[in-house]
């Protein structure tokens, strides 16, 4: 739900870079979904809980 908001909301479309902390679900799913809309998507696992993920996004893909 939150990722749909990030990919559809006009304010987030204009951002050059942002970070998301994922604490539930499968981080690979979120990384793949964001990669469809943004470039430079990188996930680094949290050192205390490997299911948590810090996702860094570099910019929006041109369409």
PDB file of N, CA and C in Angstrom:
ATOM      1  N   UNK A   1       0.815  -1.190   0.000  1.00  0.00           N
ATOM      2  CA  UNK A   1       0.000   0.000   0.000  1.00  0.00           C
ATOM      3  C   UNK A   1       0.861   1.257   0.000  1.00  0.00           C
ATOM      4  N   UNK A   2       1.857   1.295   0.868  1.00  0.00           N
ATOM      5  CA  UNK A   2       2.729   2.467   0.941  1.00  0.00           C
ATOM      6  C   UNK A   2       3.524   2.627  -0.346  1.00  0.00           C
ATOM      7  N   UNK A   3       3.988   1.511  -0.917  1.00  0.00           N
ATOM      8  CA  UNK A   3       4.759   1.618  -2.156  1.00  0.00           C
ATOM      9  C   UNK A   3       3.912   2.123  -3.305  1.00  0.00           C
ATOM     10  N   UNK A   4       2.665   1.761  -3.351  1.00  0.00           N
ATOM     11  CA  UNK A   4       1.775   2.298  -4.387  1.00  0.00           C
ATOM     12  C   UNK A   4       1.655   3.810  -4.232  1.00  0.00           C
ATOM     13  N   UNK A   5       1.565   4.277  -2.995  1.00  0.00           N
ATOM     14  CA  UNK A   5       1.513   5.712  -2.734  1.00  0.00           C
ATOM     15  C   UNK A   5       2.803   6.376  -3.210  1.00  0.00           C
ATOM     16  N   UNK A   6       3.944   5.760  -2.923  1.00  0.00           N
ATOM     17  CA  UNK A   6       5.227   6.331  -3.334  1.00  0.00           C
ATOM     18  C   UNK A   6       5.364   6.408  -4.845  1.00  0.00           C
ATOM     19  N   UNK A   7       4.871   5.405  -5.540  1.00  0.00           N
ATOM     20  CA  UNK A   7       5.030   5.386  -6.991  1.00  0.00           C
ATOM     21  C   UNK A   7       3.979   6.219  -7.707  1.00  0.00           C
ATOM     22  N   UNK A   8       2.865   6.515  -7.059  1.00  0.00           N
ATOM     23  CA  UNK A   8       1.792   7.259  -7.721  1.00  0.00           C
ATOM     24  C   UNK A   8       1.670   8.716  -7.298  1.00  0.00           C
ATOM     25  N   UNK A   9       2.073   9.065  -6.090  1.00  0.00           N
ATOM     26  CA  UNK A   9       1.883  10.419  -5.579  1.00  0.00           C
ATOM     27  C   UNK A   9       2.823  11.390  -6.290  1.00  0.00           C
ATOM     28  N   UNK A  10       2.292  12.520  -6.715  1.00  0.00           N
ATOM     29  CA  UNK A  10       3.055  13.469  -7.533  1.00  0.00           C
ATOM     30  C   UNK A  10       4.273  14.039  -6.812  1.00  0.00           C
ATOM     31  N   UNK A  11       4.205  14.225  -5.510  1.00  0.00           N
ATOM     32  CA  UNK A  11       5.356  14.763  -4.775  1.00  0.00           C
ATOM     33  C   UNK A  11       6.536  13.802  -4.864  1.00  0.00           C
ATOM     34  N   UNK A  12       6.279  12.516  -4.715  1.00  0.00           N
ATOM     35  CA  UNK A  12       7.353  11.538  -4.753  1.00  0.00           C
ATOM     36  C   UNK A  12       7.878  11.321  -6.164  1.00  0.00           C
ATOM     37  N   UNK A  13       7.103  11.610  -7.156  1.00  0.00           N
ATOM     38  CA  UNK A  13       7.571  11.485  -8.536  1.00  0.00           C
ATOM     39  C   UNK A  13       8.701  12.456  -8.827  1.00  0.00           C
ATOM     40  N   UNK A  14       8.692  13.598  -8.155  1.00  0.00           N
ATOM     41  CA  UNK A  14       9.682  14.647  -8.410  1.00  0.00           C
ATOM     42  C   UNK A  14      10.950  14.512  -7.574  1.00  0.00           C
ATOM     43  N   UNK A  15      10.955  13.644  -6.576  1.00  0.00           N
ATOM     44  CA  UNK A  15      12.124  13.513  -5.714  1.00  0.00           C
ATOM     45  C   UNK A  15      13.303  12.934  -6.480  1.00  0.00           C
ATOM     46  N   UNK A  16      14.483  13.430  -6.190  1.00  0.00           N
ATOM     47  CA  UNK A  16      15.709  12.915  -6.802  1.00  0.00           C
ATOM     48  C   UNK A  16      16.221  11.687  -6.062  1.00  0.00           C
ATOM     49  N   UNK A  17      15.968  11.644  -4.738  1.00  0.00           N
ATOM     50  CA  UNK A  17      16.468  10.539  -3.934  1.00  0.00           C
ATOM     51  C   UNK A  17      15.633  10.425  -2.667  1.00  0.00           C
ATOM     52  N   UNK A  18      15.325   9.197  -2.259  1.00  0.00           N
ATOM     53  CA  UNK A  18      14.662   8.991  -0.974  1.00  0.00           C
ATOM     54  C   UNK A  18      15.003   7.611  -0.436  1.00  0.00           C
ATOM     55  N   UNK A  19      14.748   7.418   0.848  1.00  0.00           N
ATOM     56  CA  UNK A  19      15.017   6.154   1.526  1.00  0.00           C
ATOM     57  C   UNK A  19      13.734   5.620   2.143  1.00  0.00           C
ATOM     58  N   UNK A  20      13.616   4.300   2.146  1.00  0.00           N
ATOM     59  CA  UNK A  20      12.474   3.623   2.755  1.00  0.00           C
ATOM     60  C   UNK A  20      13.032   2.545   3.683  1.00  0.00           C
ATOM     61  N   UNK A  21      12.483   2.428   4.876  1.00  0.00           N
ATOM     62  CA  UNK A  21      12.858   1.346   5.783  1.00  0.00           C
ATOM     63  C   UNK A  21      11.728   0.331   5.768  1.00  0.00           C
ATOM     64  N   UNK A  22      12.046  -0.893   5.379  1.00  0.00           N
ATOM     65  CA  UNK A  22      11.063  -1.965   5.296  1.00  0.00           C
ATOM     66  C   UNK A  22      11.251  -2.868   6.506  1.00  0.00           C
ATOM     67  N   UNK A  23      10.189  -3.046   7.286  1.00  0.00           N
ATOM     68  CA  UNK A  23      10.279  -3.889   8.485  1.00  0.00           C
ATOM     69  C   UNK A  23       9.353  -5.098   8.430  1.00  0.00           C
ATOM     70  N   UNK A  24       8.560  -5.232   7.377  1.00  0.00           N
ATOM     71  CA  UNK A  24       7.681  -6.390   7.236  1.00  0.00           C
ATOM     72  C   UNK A  24       7.741  -6.878   5.803  1.00  0.00           C
ATOM     73  N   UNK A  25       7.317  -8.093   5.601  1.00  0.00           N
ATOM     74  CA  UNK A  25       7.248  -8.626   4.249  1.00  0.00           C
ATOM     75  C   UNK A  25       8.607  -9.028   3.705  1.00  0.00           C
ATOM     76  N   UNK A  26       8.668  -9.165   2.388  1.00  0.00           N
ATOM     77  CA  UNK A  26       9.871  -9.608   1.690  1.00  0.00           C
ATOM     78  C   UNK A  26      10.566  -8.402   1.062  1.00  0.00           C
ATOM     79  N   UNK A  27      11.767  -8.042   1.520  1.00  0.00           N
ATOM     80  CA  UNK A  27      12.469  -6.886   0.954  1.00  0.00           C
ATOM     81  C   UNK A  27      12.714  -6.994  -0.549  1.00  0.00           C
ATOM     82  N   UNK A  28      12.910  -8.220  -1.048  1.00  0.00           N
ATOM     83  CA  UNK A  28      13.133  -8.401  -2.483  1.00  0.00           C
ATOM     84  C   UNK A  28      11.916  -7.967  -3.291  1.00  0.00           C
ATOM     85  N   UNK A  29      10.729  -8.213  -2.773  1.00  0.00           N
ATOM     86  CA  UNK A  29       9.502  -7.781  -3.442  1.00  0.00           C
ATOM     87  C   UNK A  29       9.467  -6.263  -3.564  1.00  0.00           C
ATOM     88  N   UNK A  30       9.782  -5.577  -2.463  1.00  0.00           N
ATOM     89  CA  UNK A  30       9.758  -4.115  -2.475  1.00  0.00           C
ATOM     90  C   UNK A  30      10.817  -3.553  -3.417  1.00  0.00           C
ATOM     91  N   UNK A  31      11.995  -4.157  -3.404  1.00  0.00           N
ATOM     92  CA  UNK A  31      13.071  -3.712  -4.287  1.00  0.00           C
ATOM     93  C   UNK A  31      12.665  -3.883  -5.744  1.00  0.00           C
ATOM     94  N   UNK A  32      12.097  -5.042  -6.086  1.00  0.00           N
ATOM     95  CA  UNK A  32      11.649  -5.288  -7.462  1.00  0.00           C
ATOM     96  C   UNK A  32      10.555  -4.314  -7.872  1.00  0.00           C
ATOM     97  N   UNK A  33       9.607  -4.064  -6.985  1.00  0.00           N
ATOM     98  CA  UNK A  33       8.505  -3.162  -7.309  1.00  0.00           C
ATOM     99  C   UNK A  33       9.012  -1.737  -7.543  1.00  0.00           C
ATOM    100  N   UNK A  34       9.881  -1.245  -6.666  1.00  0.00           N
ATOM    101  CA  UNK A  34      10.420   0.103  -6.830  1.00  0.00           C
ATOM    102  C   UNK A  34      11.320   0.200  -8.057  1.00  0.00           C
ATOM    103  N   UNK A  35      11.992  -0.892  -8.416  1.00  0.00           N
ATOM    104  CA  UNK A  35      12.864  -0.888  -9.593  1.00  0.00           C
ATOM    105  C   UNK A  35      12.083  -0.686 -10.886  1.00  0.00           C
ATOM    106  N   UNK A  36      10.806  -1.001 -10.880  1.00  0.00           N
ATOM    107  CA  UNK A  36       9.982  -0.792 -12.066  1.00  0.00           C
ATOM    108  C   UNK A  36       9.763   0.690 -12.336  1.00  0.00           C
ATOM    109  N   UNK A  37       9.866   1.525 -11.304  1.00  0.00           N
ATOM    110  CA  UNK A  37       9.575   2.951 -11.434  1.00  0.00           C
ATOM    111  C   UNK A  37      10.785   3.853 -11.220  1.00  0.00           C
ATOM    112  N   UNK A  38      11.813   3.344 -10.540  1.00  0.00           N
ATOM    113  CA  UNK A  38      12.958   4.172 -10.169  1.00  0.00           C
ATOM    114  C   UNK A  38      14.262   3.494 -10.568  1.00  0.00           C
ATOM    115  N   UNK A  39      15.316   4.290 -10.737  1.00  0.00           N
ATOM    116  CA  UNK A  39      16.651   3.754 -11.011  1.00  0.00           C
ATOM    117  C   UNK A  39      17.468   3.806  -9.726  1.00  0.00           C
ATOM    118  N   UNK A  40      18.528   3.039  -9.679  1.00  0.00           N
ATOM    119  CA  UNK A  40      19.421   3.062  -8.530  1.00  0.00           C
ATOM    120  C   UNK A  40      18.793   2.553  -7.255  1.00  0.00           C
ATOM    121  N   UNK A  41      17.924   1.559  -7.346  1.00  0.00           N
ATOM    122  CA  UNK A  41      17.289   0.998  -6.153  1.00  0.00           C
ATOM    123  C   UNK A  41      18.263   0.011  -5.510  1.00  0.00           C
ATOM    124  N   UNK A  42      18.582   0.255  -4.256  1.00  0.00           N
ATOM    125  CA  UNK A  42      19.535  -0.592  -3.549  1.00  0.00           C
ATOM    126  C   UNK A  42      18.990  -0.920  -2.165  1.00  0.00           C
ATOM    127  N   UNK A  43      19.084  -2.175  -1.787  1.00  0.00           N
ATOM    128  CA  UNK A  43      18.606  -2.619  -0.481  1.00  0.00           C
ATOM    129  C   UNK A  43      19.796  -3.085   0.351  1.00  0.00           C
ATOM    130  N   UNK A  44      19.947  -2.534   1.536  1.00  0.00           N
ATOM    131  CA  UNK A  44      20.966  -3.026   2.464  1.00  0.00           C
ATOM    132  C   UNK A  44      20.256  -3.546   3.708  1.00  0.00           C
ATOM    133  N   UNK A  45      20.601  -4.756   4.087  1.00  0.00           N
ATOM    134  CA  UNK A  45      19.933  -5.408   5.218  1.00  0.00           C
ATOM    135  C   UNK A  45      20.362  -4.767   6.537  1.00  0.00           C
ATOM    136  N   UNK A  46      19.418  -4.688   7.452  1.00  0.00           N
ATOM    137  CA  UNK A  46      19.694  -4.148   8.784  1.00  0.00           C
ATOM    138  C   UNK A  46      20.580  -5.138   9.538  1.00  0.00           C
ATOM    139  N   UNK A  47      21.541  -4.647  10.282  1.00  0.00           N
ATOM    140  CA  UNK A  47      22.516  -5.526  10.926  1.00  0.00           C
ATOM    141  C   UNK A  47      21.937  -6.363  12.059  1.00  0.00           C
ATOM    142  N   UNK A  48      20.845  -5.920  12.696  1.00  0.00           N
ATOM    143  CA  UNK A  48      20.282  -6.697  13.799  1.00  0.00           C
ATOM    144  C   UNK A  48      19.134  -7.600  13.375  1.00  0.00           C
ATOM    145  N   UNK A  49      18.482  -7.264  12.279  1.00  0.00           N
ATOM    146  CA  UNK A  49      17.349  -8.064  11.825  1.00  0.00           C
ATOM    147  C   UNK A  49      17.416  -8.139  10.307  1.00  0.00           C
ATOM    148  N   UNK A  50      17.791  -9.283   9.784  1.00  0.00           N
ATOM    149  CA  UNK A  50      18.040  -9.427   8.346  1.00  0.00           C
ATOM    150  C   UNK A  50      16.775  -9.303   7.500  1.00  0.00           C
ATOM    151  N   UNK A  51      15.601  -9.329   8.126  1.00  0.00           N
ATOM    152  CA  UNK A  51      14.370  -9.115   7.354  1.00  0.00           C
ATOM    153  C   UNK A  51      14.121  -7.643   7.118  1.00  0.00           C
ATOM    154  N   UNK A  52      14.734  -6.779   7.937  1.00  0.00           N
ATOM    155  CA  UNK A  52      14.587  -5.342   7.752  1.00  0.00           C
ATOM    156  C   UNK A  52      15.517  -4.895   6.647  1.00  0.00           C
ATOM    157  N   UNK A  53      15.092  -3.895   5.926  1.00  0.00           N
ATOM    158  CA  UNK A  53      15.869  -3.460   4.774  1.00  0.00           C
ATOM    159  C   UNK A  53      15.775  -1.946   4.620  1.00  0.00           C
ATOM    160  N   UNK A  54      16.909  -1.309   4.389  1.00  0.00           N
ATOM    161  CA  UNK A  54      16.939   0.111   4.041  1.00  0.00           C
ATOM    162  C   UNK A  54      17.023   0.190   2.527  1.00  0.00           C
ATOM    163  N   UNK A  55      16.002   0.734   1.888  1.00  0.00           N
ATOM    164  CA  UNK A  55      15.994   0.840   0.430  1.00  0.00           C
ATOM    165  C   UNK A  55      16.293   2.277   0.051  1.00  0.00           C
ATOM    166  N   UNK A  56      17.323   2.454  -0.756  1.00  0.00           N
ATOM    167  CA  UNK A  56      17.705   3.778  -1.243  1.00  0.00           C
ATOM    168  C   UNK A  56      17.358   3.866  -2.722  1.00  0.00           C
ATOM    169  N   UNK A  57      16.688   4.940  -3.091  1.00  0.00           N
ATOM    170  CA  UNK A  57      16.228   5.136  -4.467  1.00  0.00           C
ATOM    171  C   UNK A  57      16.892   6.392  -5.017  1.00  0.00           C
ATOM    172  N   UNK A  58      17.487   6.290  -6.206  1.00  0.00           N
ATOM    173  CA  UNK A  58      18.256   7.395  -6.783  1.00  0.00           C
ATOM    174  C   UNK A  58      17.439   8.342  -7.652  1.00  0.00           C
ATOM    175  N   UNK A  59      16.450   7.878  -8.353  1.00  0.00           N
ATOM    176  CA  UNK A  59      15.683   8.775  -9.209  1.00  0.00           C
ATOM    177  C   UNK A  59      14.646   8.031 -10.030  1.00  0.00           C
ATOM    178  N   UNK A  60      13.727   8.768 -10.601  1.00  0.00           N
ATOM    179  CA  UNK A  60      12.622   8.186 -11.361  1.00  0.00           C
ATOM    180  C   UNK A  60      13.067   7.814 -12.764  1.00  0.00           C
ATOM    181  N   UNK A  61      12.563   6.705 -13.268  1.00  0.00           N
ATOM    182  CA  UNK A  61      12.836   6.301 -14.645  1.00  0.00           C
ATOM    183  C   UNK A  61      12.077   7.200 -15.604  1.00  0.00           C
ATOM    184  N   UNK A  62      12.695   7.494 -16.709  1.00  0.00           N
ATOM    185  CA  UNK A  62      12.013   8.268 -17.747  1.00  0.00           C
ATOM    186  C   UNK A  62      11.106   7.345 -18.528  1.00  0.00           C
ATOM    187  N   UNK A  63       9.937   7.836 -18.872  1.00  0.00           N
ATOM    188  CA  UNK A  63       8.978   7.004 -19.637  1.00  0.00           C
ATOM    189  C   UNK A  63       8.670   7.673 -20.937  1.00  0.00           C
TER     190      UNK A  63
END
